[in-house]
Coordinates of C-alpha atoms in Angstrom, one line a residue:
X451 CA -34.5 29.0 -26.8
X452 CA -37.0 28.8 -24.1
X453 CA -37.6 26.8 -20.8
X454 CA -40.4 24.4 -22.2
X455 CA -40.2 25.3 -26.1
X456 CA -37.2 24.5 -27.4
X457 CA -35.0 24.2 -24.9
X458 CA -32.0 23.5 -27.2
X459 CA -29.4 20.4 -26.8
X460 CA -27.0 21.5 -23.2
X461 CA -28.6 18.8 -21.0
X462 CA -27.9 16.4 -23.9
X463 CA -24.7 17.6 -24.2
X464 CA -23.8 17.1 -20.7
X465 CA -24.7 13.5 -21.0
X466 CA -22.6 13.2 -24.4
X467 CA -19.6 15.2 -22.7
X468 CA -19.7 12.2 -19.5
X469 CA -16.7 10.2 -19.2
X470 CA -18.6 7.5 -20.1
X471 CA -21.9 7.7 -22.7
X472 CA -23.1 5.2 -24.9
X473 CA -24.7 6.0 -28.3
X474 CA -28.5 5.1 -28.6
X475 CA -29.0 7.7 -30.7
X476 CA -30.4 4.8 -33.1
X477 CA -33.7 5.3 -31.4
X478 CA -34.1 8.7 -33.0
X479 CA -34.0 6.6 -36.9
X480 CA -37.5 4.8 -35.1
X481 CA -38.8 8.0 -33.9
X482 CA -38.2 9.5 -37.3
X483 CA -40.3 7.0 -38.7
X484 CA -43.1 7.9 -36.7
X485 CA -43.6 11.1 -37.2
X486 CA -46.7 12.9 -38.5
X487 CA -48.0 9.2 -38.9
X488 CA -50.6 7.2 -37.2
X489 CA -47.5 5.8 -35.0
X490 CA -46.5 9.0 -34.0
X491 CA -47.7 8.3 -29.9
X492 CA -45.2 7.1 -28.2
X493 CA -44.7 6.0 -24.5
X494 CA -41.7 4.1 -23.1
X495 CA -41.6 2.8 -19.9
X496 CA -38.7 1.5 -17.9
X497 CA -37.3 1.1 -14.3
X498 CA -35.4 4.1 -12.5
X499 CA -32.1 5.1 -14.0
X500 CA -32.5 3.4 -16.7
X501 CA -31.7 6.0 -19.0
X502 CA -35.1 7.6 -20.1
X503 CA -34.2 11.2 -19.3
X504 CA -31.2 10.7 -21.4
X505 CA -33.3 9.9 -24.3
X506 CA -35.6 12.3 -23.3
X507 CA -33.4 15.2 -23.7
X508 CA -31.3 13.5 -26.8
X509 CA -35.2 14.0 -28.7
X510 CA -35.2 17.7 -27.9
X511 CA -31.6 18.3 -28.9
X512 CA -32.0 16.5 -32.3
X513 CA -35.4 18.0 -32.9
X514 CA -35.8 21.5 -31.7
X515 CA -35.6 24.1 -34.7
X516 CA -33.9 26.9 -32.9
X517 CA -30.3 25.9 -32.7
X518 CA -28.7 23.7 -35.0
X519 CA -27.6 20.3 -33.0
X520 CA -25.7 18.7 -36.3
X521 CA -22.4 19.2 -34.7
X522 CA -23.5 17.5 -31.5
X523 CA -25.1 14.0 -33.7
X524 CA -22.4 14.1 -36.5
X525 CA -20.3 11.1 -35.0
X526 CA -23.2 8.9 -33.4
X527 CA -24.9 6.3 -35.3
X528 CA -28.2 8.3 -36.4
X529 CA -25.9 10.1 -38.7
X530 CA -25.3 7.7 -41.1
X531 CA -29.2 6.8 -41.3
X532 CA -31.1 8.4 -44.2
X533 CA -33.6 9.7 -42.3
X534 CA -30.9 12.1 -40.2
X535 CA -31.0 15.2 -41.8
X536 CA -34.6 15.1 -42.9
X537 CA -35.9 15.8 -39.3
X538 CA -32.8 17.3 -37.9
X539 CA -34.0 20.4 -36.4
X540 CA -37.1 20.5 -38.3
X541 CA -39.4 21.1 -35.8
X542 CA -40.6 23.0 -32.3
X543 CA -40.3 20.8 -29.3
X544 CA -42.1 21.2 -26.4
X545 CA -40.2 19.4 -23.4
X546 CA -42.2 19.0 -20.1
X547 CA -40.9 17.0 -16.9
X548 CA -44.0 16.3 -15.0
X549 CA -42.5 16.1 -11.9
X550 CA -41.1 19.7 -12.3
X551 CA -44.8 20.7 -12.1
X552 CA -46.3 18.4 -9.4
X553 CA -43.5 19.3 -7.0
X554 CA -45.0 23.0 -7.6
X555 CA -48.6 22.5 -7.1
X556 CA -50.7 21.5 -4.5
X557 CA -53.8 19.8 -6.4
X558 CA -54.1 18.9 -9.8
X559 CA -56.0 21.9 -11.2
X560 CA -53.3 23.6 -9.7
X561 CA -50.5 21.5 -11.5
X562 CA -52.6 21.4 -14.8
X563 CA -52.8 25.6 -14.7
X564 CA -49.4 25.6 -14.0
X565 CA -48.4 23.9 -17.4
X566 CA -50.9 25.9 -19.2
X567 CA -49.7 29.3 -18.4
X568 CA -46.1 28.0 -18.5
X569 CA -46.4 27.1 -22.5
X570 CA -48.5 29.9 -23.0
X571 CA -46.2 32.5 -21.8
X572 CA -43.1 31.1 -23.8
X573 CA -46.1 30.5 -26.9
X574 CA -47.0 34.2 -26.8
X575 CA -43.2 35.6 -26.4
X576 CA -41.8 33.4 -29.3
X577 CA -44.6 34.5 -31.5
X578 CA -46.3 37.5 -30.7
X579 CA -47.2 38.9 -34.2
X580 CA -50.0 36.2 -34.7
X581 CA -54.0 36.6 -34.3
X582 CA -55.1 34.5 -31.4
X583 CA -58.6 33.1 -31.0
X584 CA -58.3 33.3 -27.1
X585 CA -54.6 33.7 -25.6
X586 CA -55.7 31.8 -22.5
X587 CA -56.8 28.8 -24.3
X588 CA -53.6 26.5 -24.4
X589 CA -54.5 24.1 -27.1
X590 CA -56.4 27.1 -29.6
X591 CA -53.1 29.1 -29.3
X592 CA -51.3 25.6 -30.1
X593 CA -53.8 25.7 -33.2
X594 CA -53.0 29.0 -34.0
X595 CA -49.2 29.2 -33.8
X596 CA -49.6 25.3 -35.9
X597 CA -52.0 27.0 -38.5
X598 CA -49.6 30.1 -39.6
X599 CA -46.0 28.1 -38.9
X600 CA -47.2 24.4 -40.6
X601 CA -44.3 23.1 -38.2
X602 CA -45.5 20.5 -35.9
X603 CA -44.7 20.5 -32.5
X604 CA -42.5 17.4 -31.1
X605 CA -43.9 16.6 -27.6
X606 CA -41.4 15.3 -24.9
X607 CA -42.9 14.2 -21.5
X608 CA -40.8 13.1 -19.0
X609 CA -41.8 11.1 -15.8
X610 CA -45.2 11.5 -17.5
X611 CA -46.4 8.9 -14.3
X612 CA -45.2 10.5 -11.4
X613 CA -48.8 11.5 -10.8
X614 CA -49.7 7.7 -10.1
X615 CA -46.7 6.9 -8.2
X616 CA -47.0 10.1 -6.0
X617 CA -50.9 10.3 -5.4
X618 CA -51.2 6.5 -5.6
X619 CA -54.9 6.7 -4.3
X620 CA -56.1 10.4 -5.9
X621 CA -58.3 8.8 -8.2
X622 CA -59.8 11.8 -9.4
X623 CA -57.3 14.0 -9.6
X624 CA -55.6 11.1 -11.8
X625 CA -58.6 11.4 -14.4
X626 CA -58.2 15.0 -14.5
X627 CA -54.8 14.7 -15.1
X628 CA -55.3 11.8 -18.1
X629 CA -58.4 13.6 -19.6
X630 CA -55.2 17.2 -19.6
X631 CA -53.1 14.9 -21.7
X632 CA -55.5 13.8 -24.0
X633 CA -57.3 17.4 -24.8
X634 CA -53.6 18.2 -25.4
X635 CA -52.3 15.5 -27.5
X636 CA -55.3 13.4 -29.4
X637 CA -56.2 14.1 -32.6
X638 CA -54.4 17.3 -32.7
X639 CA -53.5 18.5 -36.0
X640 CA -50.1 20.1 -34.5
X641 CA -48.7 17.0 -33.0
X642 CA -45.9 15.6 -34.6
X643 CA -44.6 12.8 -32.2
X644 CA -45.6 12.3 -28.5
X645 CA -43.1 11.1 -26.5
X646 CA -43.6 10.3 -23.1
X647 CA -40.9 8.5 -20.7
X648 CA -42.1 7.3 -17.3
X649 CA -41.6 3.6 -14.9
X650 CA -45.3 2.5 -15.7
X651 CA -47.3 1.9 -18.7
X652 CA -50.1 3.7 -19.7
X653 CA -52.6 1.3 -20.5
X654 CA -55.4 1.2 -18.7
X655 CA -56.1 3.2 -15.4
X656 CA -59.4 1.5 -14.4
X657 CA -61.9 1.9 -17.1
X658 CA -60.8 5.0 -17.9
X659 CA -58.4 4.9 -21.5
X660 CA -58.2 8.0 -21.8
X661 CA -54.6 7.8 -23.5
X662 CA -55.4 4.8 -25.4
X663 CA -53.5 5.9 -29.0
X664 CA -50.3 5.7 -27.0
X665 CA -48.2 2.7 -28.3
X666 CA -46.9 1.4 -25.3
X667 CA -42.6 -0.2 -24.9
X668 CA -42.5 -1.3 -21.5
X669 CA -40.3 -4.2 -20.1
X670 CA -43.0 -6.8 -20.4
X671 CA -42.8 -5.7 -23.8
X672 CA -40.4 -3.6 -25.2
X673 CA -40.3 -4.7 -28.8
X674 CA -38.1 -2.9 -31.2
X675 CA -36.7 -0.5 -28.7
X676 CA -35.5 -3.5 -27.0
X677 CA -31.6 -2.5 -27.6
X678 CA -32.6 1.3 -25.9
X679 CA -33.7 -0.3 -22.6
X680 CA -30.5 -0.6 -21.0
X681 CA -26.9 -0.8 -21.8
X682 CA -26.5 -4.1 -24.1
X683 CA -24.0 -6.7 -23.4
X684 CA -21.4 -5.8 -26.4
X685 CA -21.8 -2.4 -24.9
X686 CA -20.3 -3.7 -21.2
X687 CA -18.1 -6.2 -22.5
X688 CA -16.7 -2.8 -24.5
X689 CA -16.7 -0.5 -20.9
X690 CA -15.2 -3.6 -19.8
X691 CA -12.2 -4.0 -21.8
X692 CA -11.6 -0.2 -21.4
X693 CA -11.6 0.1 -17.9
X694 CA -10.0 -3.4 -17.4
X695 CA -12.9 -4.7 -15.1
X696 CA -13.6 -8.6 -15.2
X697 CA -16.8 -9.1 -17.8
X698 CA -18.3 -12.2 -15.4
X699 CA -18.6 -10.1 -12.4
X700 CA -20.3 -7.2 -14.5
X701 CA -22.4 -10.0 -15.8
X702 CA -23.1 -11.7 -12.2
X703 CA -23.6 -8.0 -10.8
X704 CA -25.9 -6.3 -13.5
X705 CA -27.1 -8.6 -16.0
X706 CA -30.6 -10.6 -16.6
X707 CA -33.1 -8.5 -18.2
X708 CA -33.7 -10.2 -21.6
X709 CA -35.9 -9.3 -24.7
X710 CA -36.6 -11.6 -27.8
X711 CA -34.4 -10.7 -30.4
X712 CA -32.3 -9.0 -28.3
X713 CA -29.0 -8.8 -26.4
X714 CA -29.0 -9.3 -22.8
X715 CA -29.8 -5.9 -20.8
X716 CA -27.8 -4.0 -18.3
X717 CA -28.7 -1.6 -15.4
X718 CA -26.9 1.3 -17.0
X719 CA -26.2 3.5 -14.0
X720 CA -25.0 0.3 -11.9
X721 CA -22.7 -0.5 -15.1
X722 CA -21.3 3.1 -15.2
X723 CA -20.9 3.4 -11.2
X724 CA -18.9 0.0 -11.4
X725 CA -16.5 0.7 -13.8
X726 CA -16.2 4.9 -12.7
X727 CA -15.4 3.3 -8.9
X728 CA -13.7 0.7 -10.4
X729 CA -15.5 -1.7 -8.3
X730 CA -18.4 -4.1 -8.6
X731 CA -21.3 -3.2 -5.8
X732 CA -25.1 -1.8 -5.4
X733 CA -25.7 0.9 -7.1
X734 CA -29.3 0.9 -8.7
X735 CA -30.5 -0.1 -5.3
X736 CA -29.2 2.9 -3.9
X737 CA -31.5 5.0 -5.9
X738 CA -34.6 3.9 -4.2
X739 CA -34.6 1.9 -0.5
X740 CA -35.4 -1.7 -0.6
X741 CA -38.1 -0.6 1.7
X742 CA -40.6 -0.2 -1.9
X743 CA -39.7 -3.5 -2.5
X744 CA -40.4 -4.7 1.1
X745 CA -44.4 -3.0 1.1
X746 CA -45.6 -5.2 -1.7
X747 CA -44.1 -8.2 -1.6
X748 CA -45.8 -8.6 2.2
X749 CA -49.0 -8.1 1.0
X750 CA -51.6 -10.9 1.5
X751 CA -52.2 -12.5 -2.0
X752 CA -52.3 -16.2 -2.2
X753 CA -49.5 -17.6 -3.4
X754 CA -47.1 -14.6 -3.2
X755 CA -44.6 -15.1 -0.2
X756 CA -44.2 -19.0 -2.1
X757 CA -43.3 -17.1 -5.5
X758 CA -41.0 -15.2 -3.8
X759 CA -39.2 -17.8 -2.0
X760 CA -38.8 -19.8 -5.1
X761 CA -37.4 -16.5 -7.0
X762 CA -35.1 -16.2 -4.2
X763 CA -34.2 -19.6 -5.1
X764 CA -33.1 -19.3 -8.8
X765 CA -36.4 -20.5 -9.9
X766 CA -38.8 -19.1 -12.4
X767 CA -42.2 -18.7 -11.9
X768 CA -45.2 -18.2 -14.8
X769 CA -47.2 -15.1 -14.2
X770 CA -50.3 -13.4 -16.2
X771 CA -49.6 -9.7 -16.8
X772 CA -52.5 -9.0 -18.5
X773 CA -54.7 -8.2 -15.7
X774 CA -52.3 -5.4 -13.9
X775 CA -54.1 -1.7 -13.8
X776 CA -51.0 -0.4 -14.2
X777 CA -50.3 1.3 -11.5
X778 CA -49.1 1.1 -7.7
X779 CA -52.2 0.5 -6.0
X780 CA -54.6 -1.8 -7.6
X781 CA -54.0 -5.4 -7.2
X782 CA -56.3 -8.6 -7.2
X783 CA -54.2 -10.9 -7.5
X784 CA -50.4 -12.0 -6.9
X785 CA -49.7 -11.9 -10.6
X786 CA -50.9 -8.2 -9.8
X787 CA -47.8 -7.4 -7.4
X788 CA -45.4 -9.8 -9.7
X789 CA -46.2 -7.5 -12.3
X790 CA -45.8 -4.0 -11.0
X791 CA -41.9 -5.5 -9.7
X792 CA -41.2 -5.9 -13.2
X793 CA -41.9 -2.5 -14.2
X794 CA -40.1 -1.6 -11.1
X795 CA -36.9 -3.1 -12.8
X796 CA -36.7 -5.8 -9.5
X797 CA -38.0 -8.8 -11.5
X798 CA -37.2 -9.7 -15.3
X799 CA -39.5 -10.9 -17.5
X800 CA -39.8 -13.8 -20.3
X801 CA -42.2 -12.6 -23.2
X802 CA -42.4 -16.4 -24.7
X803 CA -42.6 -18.5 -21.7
X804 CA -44.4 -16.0 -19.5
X805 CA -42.2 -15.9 -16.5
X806 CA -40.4 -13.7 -14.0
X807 CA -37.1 -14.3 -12.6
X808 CA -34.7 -12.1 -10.4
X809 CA -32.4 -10.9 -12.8
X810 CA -29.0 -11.0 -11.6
X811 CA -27.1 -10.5 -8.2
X812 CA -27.7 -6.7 -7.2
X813 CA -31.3 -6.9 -7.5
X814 CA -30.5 -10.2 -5.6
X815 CA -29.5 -8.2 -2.9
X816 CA -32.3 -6.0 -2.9
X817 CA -34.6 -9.1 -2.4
X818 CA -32.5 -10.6 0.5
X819 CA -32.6 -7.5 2.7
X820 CA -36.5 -7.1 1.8
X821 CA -36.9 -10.6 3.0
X822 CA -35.2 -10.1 6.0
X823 CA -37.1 -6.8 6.9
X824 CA -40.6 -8.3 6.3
X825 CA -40.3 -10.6 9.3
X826 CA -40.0 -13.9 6.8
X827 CA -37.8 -15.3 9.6
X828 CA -37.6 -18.9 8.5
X829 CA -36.6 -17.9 4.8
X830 CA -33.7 -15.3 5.9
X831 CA -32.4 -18.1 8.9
X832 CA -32.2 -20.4 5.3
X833 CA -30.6 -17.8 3.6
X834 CA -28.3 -16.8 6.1
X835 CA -27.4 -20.3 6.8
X836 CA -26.5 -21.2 3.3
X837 CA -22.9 -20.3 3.7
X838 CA -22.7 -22.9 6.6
X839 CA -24.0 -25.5 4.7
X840 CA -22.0 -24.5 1.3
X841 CA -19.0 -25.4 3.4
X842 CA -20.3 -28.1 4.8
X843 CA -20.5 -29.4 0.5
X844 CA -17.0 -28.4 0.0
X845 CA -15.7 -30.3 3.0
X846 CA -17.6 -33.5 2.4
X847 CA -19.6 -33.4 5.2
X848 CA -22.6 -35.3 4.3
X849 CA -24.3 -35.3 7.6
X850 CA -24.5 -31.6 7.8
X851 CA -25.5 -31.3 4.6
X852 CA -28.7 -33.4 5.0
X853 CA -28.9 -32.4 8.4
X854 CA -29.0 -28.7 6.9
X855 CA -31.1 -29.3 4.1
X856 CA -33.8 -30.7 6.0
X857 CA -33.8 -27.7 8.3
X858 CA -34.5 -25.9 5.0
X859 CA -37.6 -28.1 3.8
X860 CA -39.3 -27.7 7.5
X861 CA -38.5 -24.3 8.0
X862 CA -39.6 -22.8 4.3
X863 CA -42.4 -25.7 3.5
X864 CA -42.3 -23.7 0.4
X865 CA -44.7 -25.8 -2.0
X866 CA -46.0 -28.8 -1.7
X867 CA -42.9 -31.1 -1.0
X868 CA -43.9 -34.1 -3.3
X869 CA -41.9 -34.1 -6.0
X870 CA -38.2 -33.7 -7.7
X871 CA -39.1 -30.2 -8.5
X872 CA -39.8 -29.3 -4.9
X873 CA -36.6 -31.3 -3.6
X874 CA -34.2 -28.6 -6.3
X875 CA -36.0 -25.7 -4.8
X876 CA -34.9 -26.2 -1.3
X877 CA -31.6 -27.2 -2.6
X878 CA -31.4 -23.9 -4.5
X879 CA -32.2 -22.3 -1.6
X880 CA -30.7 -23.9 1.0
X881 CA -27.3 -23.6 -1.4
X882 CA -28.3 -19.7 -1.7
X883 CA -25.0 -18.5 -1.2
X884 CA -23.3 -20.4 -4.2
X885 CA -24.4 -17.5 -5.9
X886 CA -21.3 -15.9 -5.2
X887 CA -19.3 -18.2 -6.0
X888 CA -21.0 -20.5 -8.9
X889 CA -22.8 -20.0 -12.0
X890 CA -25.8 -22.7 -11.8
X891 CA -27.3 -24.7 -14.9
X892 CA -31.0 -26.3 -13.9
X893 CA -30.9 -29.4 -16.4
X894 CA -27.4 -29.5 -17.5
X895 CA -26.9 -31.2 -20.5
X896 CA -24.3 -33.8 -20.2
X897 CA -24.7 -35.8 -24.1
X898 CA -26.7 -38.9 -21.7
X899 CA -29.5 -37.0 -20.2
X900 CA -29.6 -33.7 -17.8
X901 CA -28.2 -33.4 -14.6
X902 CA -30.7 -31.5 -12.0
X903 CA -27.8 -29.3 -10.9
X904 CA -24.7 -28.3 -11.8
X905 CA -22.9 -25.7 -10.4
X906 CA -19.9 -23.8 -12.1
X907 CA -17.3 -22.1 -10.7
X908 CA -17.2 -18.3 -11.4
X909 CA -13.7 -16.3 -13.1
X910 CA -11.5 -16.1 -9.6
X911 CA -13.2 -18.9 -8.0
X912 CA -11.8 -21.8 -10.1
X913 CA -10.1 -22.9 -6.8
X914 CA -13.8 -24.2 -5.8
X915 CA -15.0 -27.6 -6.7
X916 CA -17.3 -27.8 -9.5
X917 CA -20.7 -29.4 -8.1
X918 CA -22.9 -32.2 -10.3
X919 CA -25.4 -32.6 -8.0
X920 CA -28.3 -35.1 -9.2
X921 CA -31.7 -35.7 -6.7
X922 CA -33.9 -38.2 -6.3
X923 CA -37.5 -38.9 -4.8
X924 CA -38.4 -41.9 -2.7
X925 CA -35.0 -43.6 -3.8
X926 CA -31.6 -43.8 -1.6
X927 CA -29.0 -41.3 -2.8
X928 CA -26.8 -43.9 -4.0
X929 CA -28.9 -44.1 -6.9
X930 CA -28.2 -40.6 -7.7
X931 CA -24.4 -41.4 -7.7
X932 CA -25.0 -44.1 -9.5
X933 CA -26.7 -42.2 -12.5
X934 CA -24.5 -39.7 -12.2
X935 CA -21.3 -41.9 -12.7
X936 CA -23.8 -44.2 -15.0
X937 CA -24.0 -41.9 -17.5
X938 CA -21.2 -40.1 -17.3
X939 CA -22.1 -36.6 -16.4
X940 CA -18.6 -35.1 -15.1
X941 CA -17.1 -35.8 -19.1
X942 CA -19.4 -32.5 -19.9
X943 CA -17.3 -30.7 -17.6
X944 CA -13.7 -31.7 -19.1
X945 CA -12.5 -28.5 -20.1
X946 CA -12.9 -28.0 -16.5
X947 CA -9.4 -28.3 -14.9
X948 CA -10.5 -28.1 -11.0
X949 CA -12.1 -30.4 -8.3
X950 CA -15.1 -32.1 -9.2
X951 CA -17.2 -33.5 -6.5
X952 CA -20.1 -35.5 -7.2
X953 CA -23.5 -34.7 -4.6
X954 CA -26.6 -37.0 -4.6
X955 CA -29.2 -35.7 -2.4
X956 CA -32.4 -38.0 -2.0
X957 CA -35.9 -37.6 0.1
X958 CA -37.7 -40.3 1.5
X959 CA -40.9 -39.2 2.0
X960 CA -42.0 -42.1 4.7
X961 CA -39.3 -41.2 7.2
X962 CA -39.5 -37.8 5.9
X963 CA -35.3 -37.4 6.0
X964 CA -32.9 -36.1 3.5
X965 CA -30.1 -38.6 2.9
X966 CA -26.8 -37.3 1.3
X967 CA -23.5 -38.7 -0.7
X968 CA -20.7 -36.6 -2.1
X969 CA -17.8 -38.0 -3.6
X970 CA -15.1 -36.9 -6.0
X971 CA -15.2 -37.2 -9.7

């Protein structure tokens, strides 16, 4: 075994030997199927601690030809699949963390040197019988060990972008550094897969593609390794059961990236933290300060700070992703910075509508204390306020409440305030703390039409009032309790056994006031 070449299967077993592991050793029946094919480039990108080192270092371990792994796969998934034993340590792996090497050079020719001699030195010890063309030429003596072995080598590049996330504005050194990885990988007759792991896609850098036979699995679009992005929900609802933790929280906590044709997705290090501490918290944010989050959401795009106020306030909002360079730097338009935060993991994305939400309460977080750190003064005071006002609901204070919502509307102005639409985003926001407490359905269906907002009273919070809350423009709120008791919206809550309290919420834009009416069920 060597450092780079073959490096064996311990830092796979370490993740198998965990307390906790769950088997995606699936992916390695998709990777099988891409070998020494036309599909055999493969880059996968996902957010920080998502597991992608894991994966990395399952590859090696099932691949590498110098120790035999079989005992270490025989009672994980990939071992019932046909494929298993074809490619089971069939093969010579080279395994390169690219942060390992930047951290150790000062320049890129420095870094690119560095990898070169590395392989070459572990090349030249593991076969030192063979005639080389020139022993200081990396990909000849790649050649040359390929021509008299005929076993491929299995490429595994881990944090393959750390280049672009480190020397954000190094454009040149970032073309060297693209034009390495193609020399070494493209249309190399001893490549049997590429894999590279990193948090952005490798798309297009610019106009330079240099990397352009990489097919790309990123969370805009992670096709079928959907199921390997994360920890599914079967998978929590499992961790769940065995460590008796209450499946809603995990769900409020950690869930909200969803795929087509997937389950819902999980922050696996924020799942595995919960149930090890036995307690539901921030843990993914603790891997990288909200500050990152902070620098771009500030910058001065059009329409930006109003997307993220109406994120912050349960809404979705369409984005193009197509015109993102892919990396941390260039941006022309909002959808720019909307798109990087999805790779980030801070925003999930809808393939089929085309839209970005905040996934779940964690990342939640994350947002609030970004807001409050950028100066957005008005939106945090709404925020912050929210609690207030949620009381204010419960009580039946209806003065308050349109007192407080109002404050809301002039204090965020967050879109043009001349519709329904508008009036359920400042309710969303100005009712931002229900999150806690509720799970809320936008367009509830109730058998007689939708009702704008219901909110629904999370696991240990049945002892809150379920809230039907119906708006209306330019007509009294009576007319919204009307319609509400008019077609009968509170029977689609009858398995519900708590307080039900009817809210109608109206705007008159003339007098420019909020009017409010709660009343029990």
């Amino acid at each position: 075994m060597g450092i780079y070449i073959n490096p064996g299967y311990k830092r796979f077993q370490e993740a198998v030997s965990s307390e906790i592991y769950i088997d995606k050793t699936e992916l390695i029946a998709y990777t099988n199927q891409c070998v020494n094919t036309e599909q055999k480039y493969i880059c996968v990108s996902r957010p920080r601690r998502f597991g992608k080192s894991i994966a990395a270092n399952m590859l090696a371990a099932y691949y590498g030809c110098k120790v035999s792994s079989d005992e270490l796969f025989y009672d994980y998934k990939i071992a019932a699949k046909d494929s298993y034993h074809q490619h089971l340590n069939q093969y010579n792996v080279i395994f390169l963390n690219m942060q390992e090497f930047l951290s150790n050079s000062a320049n890129m020719t420095e870094m690119t040197d560095l990898i070169k001699r590395s392989i070459l030195w572990e090349l030249l010890e593991e076969w030192p019988d063979f005639r080389y063309f020139d022993q200081h030429n990396l990909v000849r003596t790649l050649n040359d060990v390929f021509h008299n072995t005929q076993v491929p080598f299995i490429f595994i590049i881990d944090e393959w972008d750390c280049i672009f996330r480190e020397k954000k504005n190094h454009f040149e050194e970032q073309k060297e550094y693209l034009d390495f990885l193609r020399l070494l990988l493209k249309d190399q007759a001893y490549v049997g897969l590429a894999y590279m792991t990193g948090i952005l896609p490798v798309k297009k850098y610019g106009t330079h593609s240099a990397l352009n036979m990489f097919d790309e699995y990123s969370m805009t679009n992670p096709g079928p390794l959907a199921e390997f992005s994360g920890f599914t929900e079967t998978e929590v609802r499992n961790l769940c059961e065995v460590y008796h933790m209450d499946f809603d929280e995990a769900e409020r906590w950690y869930d909200g990236y969803c795929f087509d044709g997937t389950e819902h997705i999980y922050s696996p290090r924020s799942v595995v933290r919960a149930m090890m501490n036995h307690r539901y918290d921030s843990y993914w944010n603790q891997t990288e300060s909200f500050e990152a989050l902070r620098t771009y959401i500030v910058m001065n795009f059009d329409g930006l700070k109003d997307a993220v106020t109406r994120l912050l306030a349960g809404e979705r909002v369409g984005i193009d992703t197509e015109s993102f360079s892919n990396d941390m730097n260039t941006f022309h338009v909002a959808d720019d910075v909307l798109t990087l935060l999805i790779h980030l993991g801070y925003l999930a994305y809808d393939f089929i509508r085309k839209e970005v939400y905040i996934p779940n309460s964690e990342v939640a977080g994350a947002f609030t204390a970004a807001v409050r750190a950028s100066g957005w003064n008005k939106v945090a005071k709404a925020i912050e306020n929210s609690d207030r006002l949620l009381q204010a609901v419960w009580s039946q204070d209806e003065t308050s409440v349109a007192a407080g919502i109002e404050e809301v509307h002039l204090e965020t102005s967050i879109l043009a305030y001349n519709d329904e639409n508008a009036l359920s985003c400042t309710i969303a926001l100005a009712l931002y703390s229900a999150k806690e407490y509720y799970l809320t359905v936008r367009e509830f269906p109730t058998g007689k039409g939708f009702a704008d907002l219901v909110y629904l009273p999370r696991g240990k919070y049945y002892d809150k009032p379920a809230l039907v809350v119906e708006l209306k423009w330019n007509k009294p709120a009576q007319c919204a309790i009307t319609q509400i008791k008019e077609k009968q919206y509170p029977k689609s809550l009858a398995d519900y056994e708590g307080r039900i309290l009817l809210v109608g919420i109206s705007y008159d834009p003339e007098s420019k006031l909020h009017e409010c009416i709660i009343e029990p069920a």
